PDB file of C-alpha atoms in Angstrom:
ATOM      1  CA  MET O  34       0.061  -0.154  -0.077  1.00 70.00           C
ATOM      2  CA  ALA O  35       1.322   3.362  -0.851  1.00 85.00           C
ATOM      3  CA  ARG O  36       0.470   6.785   0.340  1.00 88.00           C
ATOM      4  CA  VAL O  37      -0.982   9.041  -2.510  1.00 90.00           C
ATOM      5  CA  ASP O  38      -1.749  12.703  -2.822  1.00 90.00           C
ATOM      6  CA  THR O  39      -5.409  13.413  -2.777  1.00 91.00           C
ATOM      7  CA  ASP O  40      -7.847  16.290  -2.232  1.00 93.00           C
ATOM      8  CA  GLN O  41     -10.204  17.129   0.897  1.00 95.00           C
ATOM      9  CA  ALA O  42     -13.289  16.109  -0.824  1.00 95.00           C
ATOM     10  CA  THR O  43     -12.027  12.373  -1.040  1.00 95.00           C
ATOM     11  CA  ILE O  44     -10.938  12.542   2.571  1.00 96.00           C
ATOM     12  CA  LEU O  45     -14.315  13.829   3.720  1.00 96.00           C
ATOM     13  CA  LEU O  46     -16.201  11.126   1.611  1.00 96.00           C
ATOM     14  CA  ALA O  47     -14.026   8.571   3.080  1.00 96.00           C
ATOM     15  CA  VAL O  48     -14.863   9.711   6.643  1.00 97.00           C
ATOM     16  CA  VAL O  49     -18.457   9.459   6.097  1.00 97.00           C
ATOM     17  CA  ALA O  50     -18.197   5.905   4.481  1.00 95.00           C
ATOM     18  CA  ARG O  51     -15.976   4.855   7.434  1.00 96.00           C
ATOM     19  CA  LEU O  52     -18.683   6.108  10.068  1.00 96.00           C
ATOM     20  CA  ILE O  53     -21.558   4.519   8.073  1.00 96.00           C
ATOM     21  CA  ALA O  54     -19.588   1.178   7.958  1.00 94.00           C
ATOM     22  CA  ALA O  55     -18.279   1.121  11.328  1.00 94.00           C
ATOM     23  CA  VAL O  56     -20.328   3.224  13.861  1.00 92.00           C
ATOM     24  CA  GLU O  57     -22.846   1.372  15.848  1.00 84.00           C
ATOM     25  CA  THR O  58     -26.037   3.272  16.460  1.00 80.00           C
ATOM     26  CA  THR O  59     -29.694   2.502  17.050  1.00 75.00           C
ATOM     27  CA  PRO O  60     -30.977   2.833  14.161  1.00 78.00           C
ATOM     28  CA  THR O  61     -27.829   2.308  12.063  1.00 87.00           C
ATOM     29  CA  LEU O  62     -26.296   5.045   9.986  1.00 92.00           C
ATOM     30  CA  SER O  63     -26.882   5.315   6.340  1.00 94.00           C
ATOM     31  CA  PRO O  64     -26.231   7.992   3.706  1.00 94.00           C
ATOM     32  CA  GLU O  65     -29.404   9.690   4.629  1.00 92.00           C
ATOM     33  CA  THR O  66     -28.516   9.869   8.178  1.00 92.00           C
ATOM     34  CA  CYS O  67     -24.748  10.490   7.942  1.00 95.00           C
ATOM     35  CA  PHE O  68     -23.697  13.114   5.476  1.00 95.00           C
ATOM     36  CA  LEU O  69     -21.449  16.099   4.571  1.00 96.00           C
ATOM     37  CA  SER O  70     -22.603  19.624   5.948  1.00 95.00           C
ATOM     38  CA  LEU O  71     -21.265  22.915   5.245  1.00 93.00           C
ATOM     39  CA  THR O  72     -21.377  23.493   9.039  1.00 93.00           C
ATOM     40  CA  PRO O  73     -21.687  21.068  11.884  1.00 93.00           C
ATOM     41  CA  GLU O  74     -25.199  21.988  12.483  1.00 89.00           C
ATOM     42  CA  PRO O  75     -27.440  21.201   9.614  1.00 83.00           C
ATOM     43  CA  PRO O  76     -29.790  23.962   8.381  1.00 75.00           C
ATOM     44  CA  SER O  77     -32.938  21.718   9.156  1.00 79.00           C
ATOM     45  CA  VAL O  78     -33.987  18.921  11.398  1.00 77.00           C
ATOM     46  CA  LEU O  79     -33.996  15.495  10.000  1.00 78.00           C
ATOM     47  CA  SER O  80     -37.019  13.074  10.699  1.00 80.00           C
ATOM     48  CA  SER O  81     -34.564  10.248  11.908  1.00 83.00           C
ATOM     49  CA  ASP O  82     -33.998   9.871  15.522  1.00 84.00           C
ATOM     50  CA  VAL O  83     -30.220   9.742  15.053  1.00 89.00           C
ATOM     51  CA  PHE O  84     -28.152  11.686  12.378  1.00 91.00           C
ATOM     52  CA  VAL O  85     -24.683  12.524  12.011  1.00 95.00           C
ATOM     53  CA  THR O  86     -22.958  15.485  10.046  1.00 96.00           C
ATOM     54  CA  VAL O  87     -19.363  15.499   8.890  1.00 97.00           C
ATOM     55  CA  ALA O  88     -17.983  19.264   8.158  1.00 97.00           C
ATOM     56  CA  THR O  89     -14.570  20.528   7.548  1.00 96.00           C
ATOM     57  CA  THR O  90     -12.688  22.684   9.971  1.00 96.00           C
ATOM     58  CA  ASP O  91      -9.786  25.207   9.303  1.00 95.00           C
ATOM     59  CA  GLY O  92      -6.701  23.935   8.138  1.00 94.00           C
ATOM     60  CA  VAL O  93      -2.843  24.982   7.835  1.00 93.00           C
ATOM     61  CA  PHE O  94      -0.494  24.694   5.060  1.00 87.00           C
ATOM     62  CA  ASP O  95       3.051  23.415   5.715  1.00 77.00           C
ATOM     63  CA  ASP O  96       5.333  25.773   4.013  1.00 72.00           C
ATOM     64  CA  GLY O  97       8.420  23.417   4.624  1.00 68.00           C
ATOM     65  CA  LEU O  98       6.687  20.595   2.869  1.00 57.00           C
ATOM     66  CA  LEU O  99       5.638  22.336  -0.349  1.00 57.00           C
ATOM     67  CA  ASP O 100       9.346  22.997  -1.016  1.00 55.00           C
ATOM     68  CA  GLY O 101       9.798  19.189  -1.299  1.00 56.00           C
ATOM     69  CA  GLY O 102       6.751  18.670  -3.445  1.00 56.00           C
ATOM     70  CA  GLY O 103       7.215  21.875  -5.634  1.00 62.00           C
ATOM     71  CA  LEU O 104       4.135  22.170  -8.288  1.00 70.00           C
ATOM     72  CA  ASN O 105       2.849  18.502  -7.686  1.00 77.00           C
ATOM     73  CA  GLN O 106       1.585  18.587  -4.032  1.00 80.00           C
ATOM     74  CA  THR O 107       1.246  20.841  -0.980  1.00 84.00           C
ATOM     75  CA  THR O 108       0.500  19.275   2.668  1.00 87.00           C
ATOM     76  CA  GLU O 109      -2.268  20.702   4.647  1.00 91.00           C
ATOM     77  CA  ASN O 110      -2.758  20.113   8.373  1.00 93.00           C
ATOM     78  CA  ALA O 111      -6.780  19.938   8.389  1.00 94.00           C
ATOM     79  CA  GLY O 112      -9.458  18.482  10.177  1.00 95.00           C
ATOM     80  CA  PHE O 113     -13.203  17.786  10.442  1.00 98.00           C
ATOM     81  CA  VAL O 114     -15.922  17.766  12.827  1.00 98.00           C
ATOM     82  CA  VAL O 115     -18.387  14.791  13.446  1.00 98.00           C
ATOM     83  CA  THR O 116     -21.473  15.967  15.259  1.00 97.00           C
ATOM     84  CA  VAL O 117     -24.036  13.490  16.358  1.00 94.00           C
ATOM     85  CA  PHE O 118     -27.630  14.406  16.895  1.00 93.00           C
ATOM     86  CA  GLN O 119     -30.260  12.272  18.867  1.00 89.00           C
ATOM     87  CA  ARG O 120     -33.758  12.928  19.787  1.00 83.00           C
ATOM     88  CA  GLN O 121     -34.138  12.662  23.799  1.00 76.00           C
ATOM     89  CA  PHE O 122     -37.294  11.082  24.507  1.00 67.00           C
ATOM     90  CA  LEU O 123     -36.391   8.149  26.795  1.00 66.00           C
ATOM     91  CA  ASP O 124     -35.636  10.451  30.056  1.00 61.00           C
ATOM     92  CA  GLN O 125     -37.859  12.371  32.412  1.00 64.00           C
ATOM     93  CA  SER O 126     -37.868  15.897  31.974  1.00 65.00           C
ATOM     94  CA  SER O 127     -34.678  17.526  33.133  1.00 68.00           C
ATOM     95  CA  HIS O 128     -32.870  14.289  33.414  1.00 67.00           C
ATOM     96  CA  ALA O 129     -30.254  12.746  30.902  1.00 70.00           C
ATOM     97  CA  VAL O 130     -29.259   9.239  32.188  1.00 70.00           C
ATOM     98  CA  THR O 131     -30.534   7.301  29.247  1.00 74.00           C
ATOM     99  CA  ILE O 132     -29.448   9.691  26.525  1.00 74.00           C
ATOM    100  CA  LEU O 133     -25.921   9.558  28.059  1.00 81.00           C
ATOM    101  CA  THR O 134     -25.332   6.121  29.273  1.00 78.00           C
ATOM    102  CA  ASP O 135     -27.975   3.637  27.585  1.00 79.00           C
ATOM    103  CA  ALA O 136     -25.942   0.781  25.768  1.00 71.00           C
ATOM    104  CA  ALA O 137     -27.968   0.967  22.546  1.00 71.00           C
ATOM    105  CA  ARG O 138     -28.652   4.700  22.316  1.00 75.00           C
ATOM    106  CA  GLY O 139     -26.665   6.755  24.719  1.00 83.00           C
ATOM    107  CA  MET O 140     -24.620   9.688  23.362  1.00 87.00           C
ATOM    108  CA  LEU O 141     -21.493   8.630  25.285  1.00 90.00           C
ATOM    109  CA  GLY O 142     -21.668   5.120  23.680  1.00 89.00           C
ATOM    110  CA  VAL O 143     -22.036   6.500  20.213  1.00 91.00           C
ATOM    111  CA  LYS O 144     -18.942   8.751  21.141  1.00 93.00           C
ATOM    112  CA  LEU O 145     -16.994   5.775  21.895  1.00 92.00           C
ATOM    113  CA  SER O 146     -18.070   3.925  18.737  1.00 93.00           C
ATOM    114  CA  ILE O 147     -17.089   7.237  16.821  1.00 95.00           C
ATOM    115  CA  LEU O 148     -13.414   7.193  18.469  1.00 96.00           C
ATOM    116  CA  LYS O 149     -13.000   3.584  17.764  1.00 95.00           C
ATOM    117  CA  ALA O 150     -13.881   4.100  13.975  1.00 95.00           C
ATOM    118  CA  LEU O 151     -11.703   6.978  13.470  1.00 97.00           C
ATOM    119  CA  SER O 152      -9.060   7.348  16.004  1.00 95.00           C
ATOM    120  CA  ALA O 153      -5.460   6.199  14.836  1.00 93.00           C
ATOM    121  CA  HIS O 154      -6.821   5.010  11.535  1.00 93.00           C
ATOM    122  CA  ASP O 155      -5.754   5.865   8.064  1.00 94.00           C
ATOM    123  CA  LEU O 156      -8.083   6.425   5.012  1.00 93.00           C
ATOM    124  CA  SER O 157      -7.597   4.582   1.986  1.00 88.00           C
ATOM    125  CA  LEU O 158      -8.845   4.584  -1.569  1.00 84.00           C
ATOM    126  CA  GLY O 159      -8.678   1.088  -2.995  1.00 86.00           C
ATOM    127  CA  SER O 160      -5.293  -0.134  -1.728  1.00 88.00           C
ATOM    128  CA  ASP O 161      -3.595   3.580  -1.600  1.00 90.00           C
ATOM    129  CA  GLN O 162      -3.457   5.475   1.820  1.00 94.00           C
ATOM    130  CA  LEU O 163      -4.675   8.892   1.855  1.00 93.00           C
ATOM    131  CA  LEU O 164      -2.979  10.401   5.200  1.00 94.00           C
ATOM    132  CA  ARG O 165       0.313  11.435   6.214  1.00 92.00           C
ATOM    133  CA  ASN O 166      -0.480  10.513   9.802  1.00 92.00           C
ATOM    134  CA  LEU O 167      -3.060   8.621  11.350  1.00 95.00           C
ATOM    135  CA  ILE O 168      -6.587  10.435  12.303  1.00 97.00           C
ATOM    136  CA  ALA O 169      -6.260  11.964  15.607  1.00 97.00           C
ATOM    137  CA  PRO O 170      -9.163  13.197  17.950  1.00 98.00           C
ATOM    138  CA  THR O 171      -8.309  16.602  19.182  1.00 97.00           C
ATOM    139  CA  LYS O 172     -11.540  18.058  21.048  1.00 97.00           C
ATOM    140  CA  ALA O 173     -14.762  16.699  22.294  1.00 97.00           C
ATOM    141  CA  THR O 174     -17.719  19.087  23.082  1.00 95.00           C
ATOM    142  CA  ALA O 175     -20.045  18.056  25.875  1.00 93.00           C
ATOM    143  CA  PRO O 176     -23.599  16.974  24.689  1.00 91.00           C
ATOM    144  CA  TYR O 177     -25.947  20.076  24.636  1.00 91.00           C
ATOM    145  CA  LEU O 178     -29.621  20.778  23.805  1.00 87.00           C
ATOM    146  CA  TRP O 179     -29.614  21.629  20.086  1.00 91.00           C
ATOM    147  CA  ASN O 180     -33.313  21.901  19.338  1.00 87.00           C
ATOM    148  CA  LYS O 181     -35.592  22.366  22.348  1.00 83.00           C
ATOM    149  CA  ASP O 182     -38.897  22.177  20.296  1.00 85.00           C
ATOM    150  CA  GLU O 183     -37.687  18.670  18.766  1.00 82.00           C
ATOM    151  CA  ASN O 184     -35.864  17.821  22.042  1.00 82.00           C
ATOM    152  CA  ILE O 185     -32.711  17.004  19.941  1.00 88.00           C
ATOM    153  CA  VAL O 186     -29.188  16.788  21.726  1.00 89.00           C
ATOM    154  CA  ALA O 187     -25.958  17.426  19.859  1.00 94.00           C
ATOM    155  CA  MET O 188     -22.337  16.471  20.559  1.00 95.00           C
ATOM    156  CA  PRO O 189     -19.467  17.576  18.270  1.00 97.00           C
ATOM    157  CA  LEU O 190     -16.274  15.548  17.909  1.00 98.00           C
ATOM    158  CA  TYR O 191     -13.067  17.084  16.291  1.00 98.00           C
ATOM    159  CA  PHE O 192     -10.498  15.309  14.428  1.00 98.00           C
ATOM    160  CA  ALA O 193      -7.262  16.358  12.915  1.00 97.00           C
ATOM    161  CA  THR O 194      -5.863  14.904   9.447  1.00 96.00           C
ATOM    162  CA  GLU O 195      -2.567  15.652   7.608  1.00 94.00           C
ATOM    163  CA  PHE O 196      -2.674  14.864   3.880  1.00 92.00           C
ATOM    164  CA  ASP O 197      -1.108  16.103   0.495  1.00 89.00           C
ATOM    165  CA  TRP O 198      -2.958  17.945  -1.876  1.00 89.00           C
ATOM    166  CA  LYS O 199      -2.649  16.348  -5.549  1.00 88.00           C
ATOM    167  CA  LEU O 200      -1.970  19.589  -7.606  1.00 84.00           C
ATOM    168  CA  THR O 201      -1.214  17.918 -10.769  1.00 83.00           C
TER     169      THR O 201
END
C-alpha cells in the first residue's frame, strides 16, 4: 500500500463512508443519516432519531513541505468535526441518564463508537493510503440541547488529519 496525494473532498467522503460502516447506533447510520454538511449543525431537522454530520474545519498549509513537493503537491494539516444528533425521548424531563448512558442509544456510547471508528486510522482509496498521519481526535464538546422544540441533543467531536493535496 502506497500513500498517495489526494484532495479534501476524497478525505471527507472517506470519513462519511467509514462512519456508516463502523459506527454502531440504533438505528444504524446510512447515507441519509450520515452526510457532509457546510457547518457542523445542519440547516434543518431530520426526521430520523439519530443523524450525524461531517464538516471540515480550518486547515494550515506546511510551507516546508511545499518545498519538497514543488508544483505536484502541498501538505495541509486540516481537520473535520463529526456531530451526532439524537432525539431525547427516553428520559424524564430535566434528566439525562438514558440519553448519556444507554448501551444502545446513549450519546457516550455513540461517542466511543465514533472514536473507535476514526482514531488512529488511515483512510484509503482502494489499496492506497490517503493520510500522512493517522486520524487524531483533538476535542470533544459536551452534549447540549440543540433543538428544544424537537428535543434533540447534539455532541461535536473534532479530529485532525494531515494529507497532501494533489496539484497535478
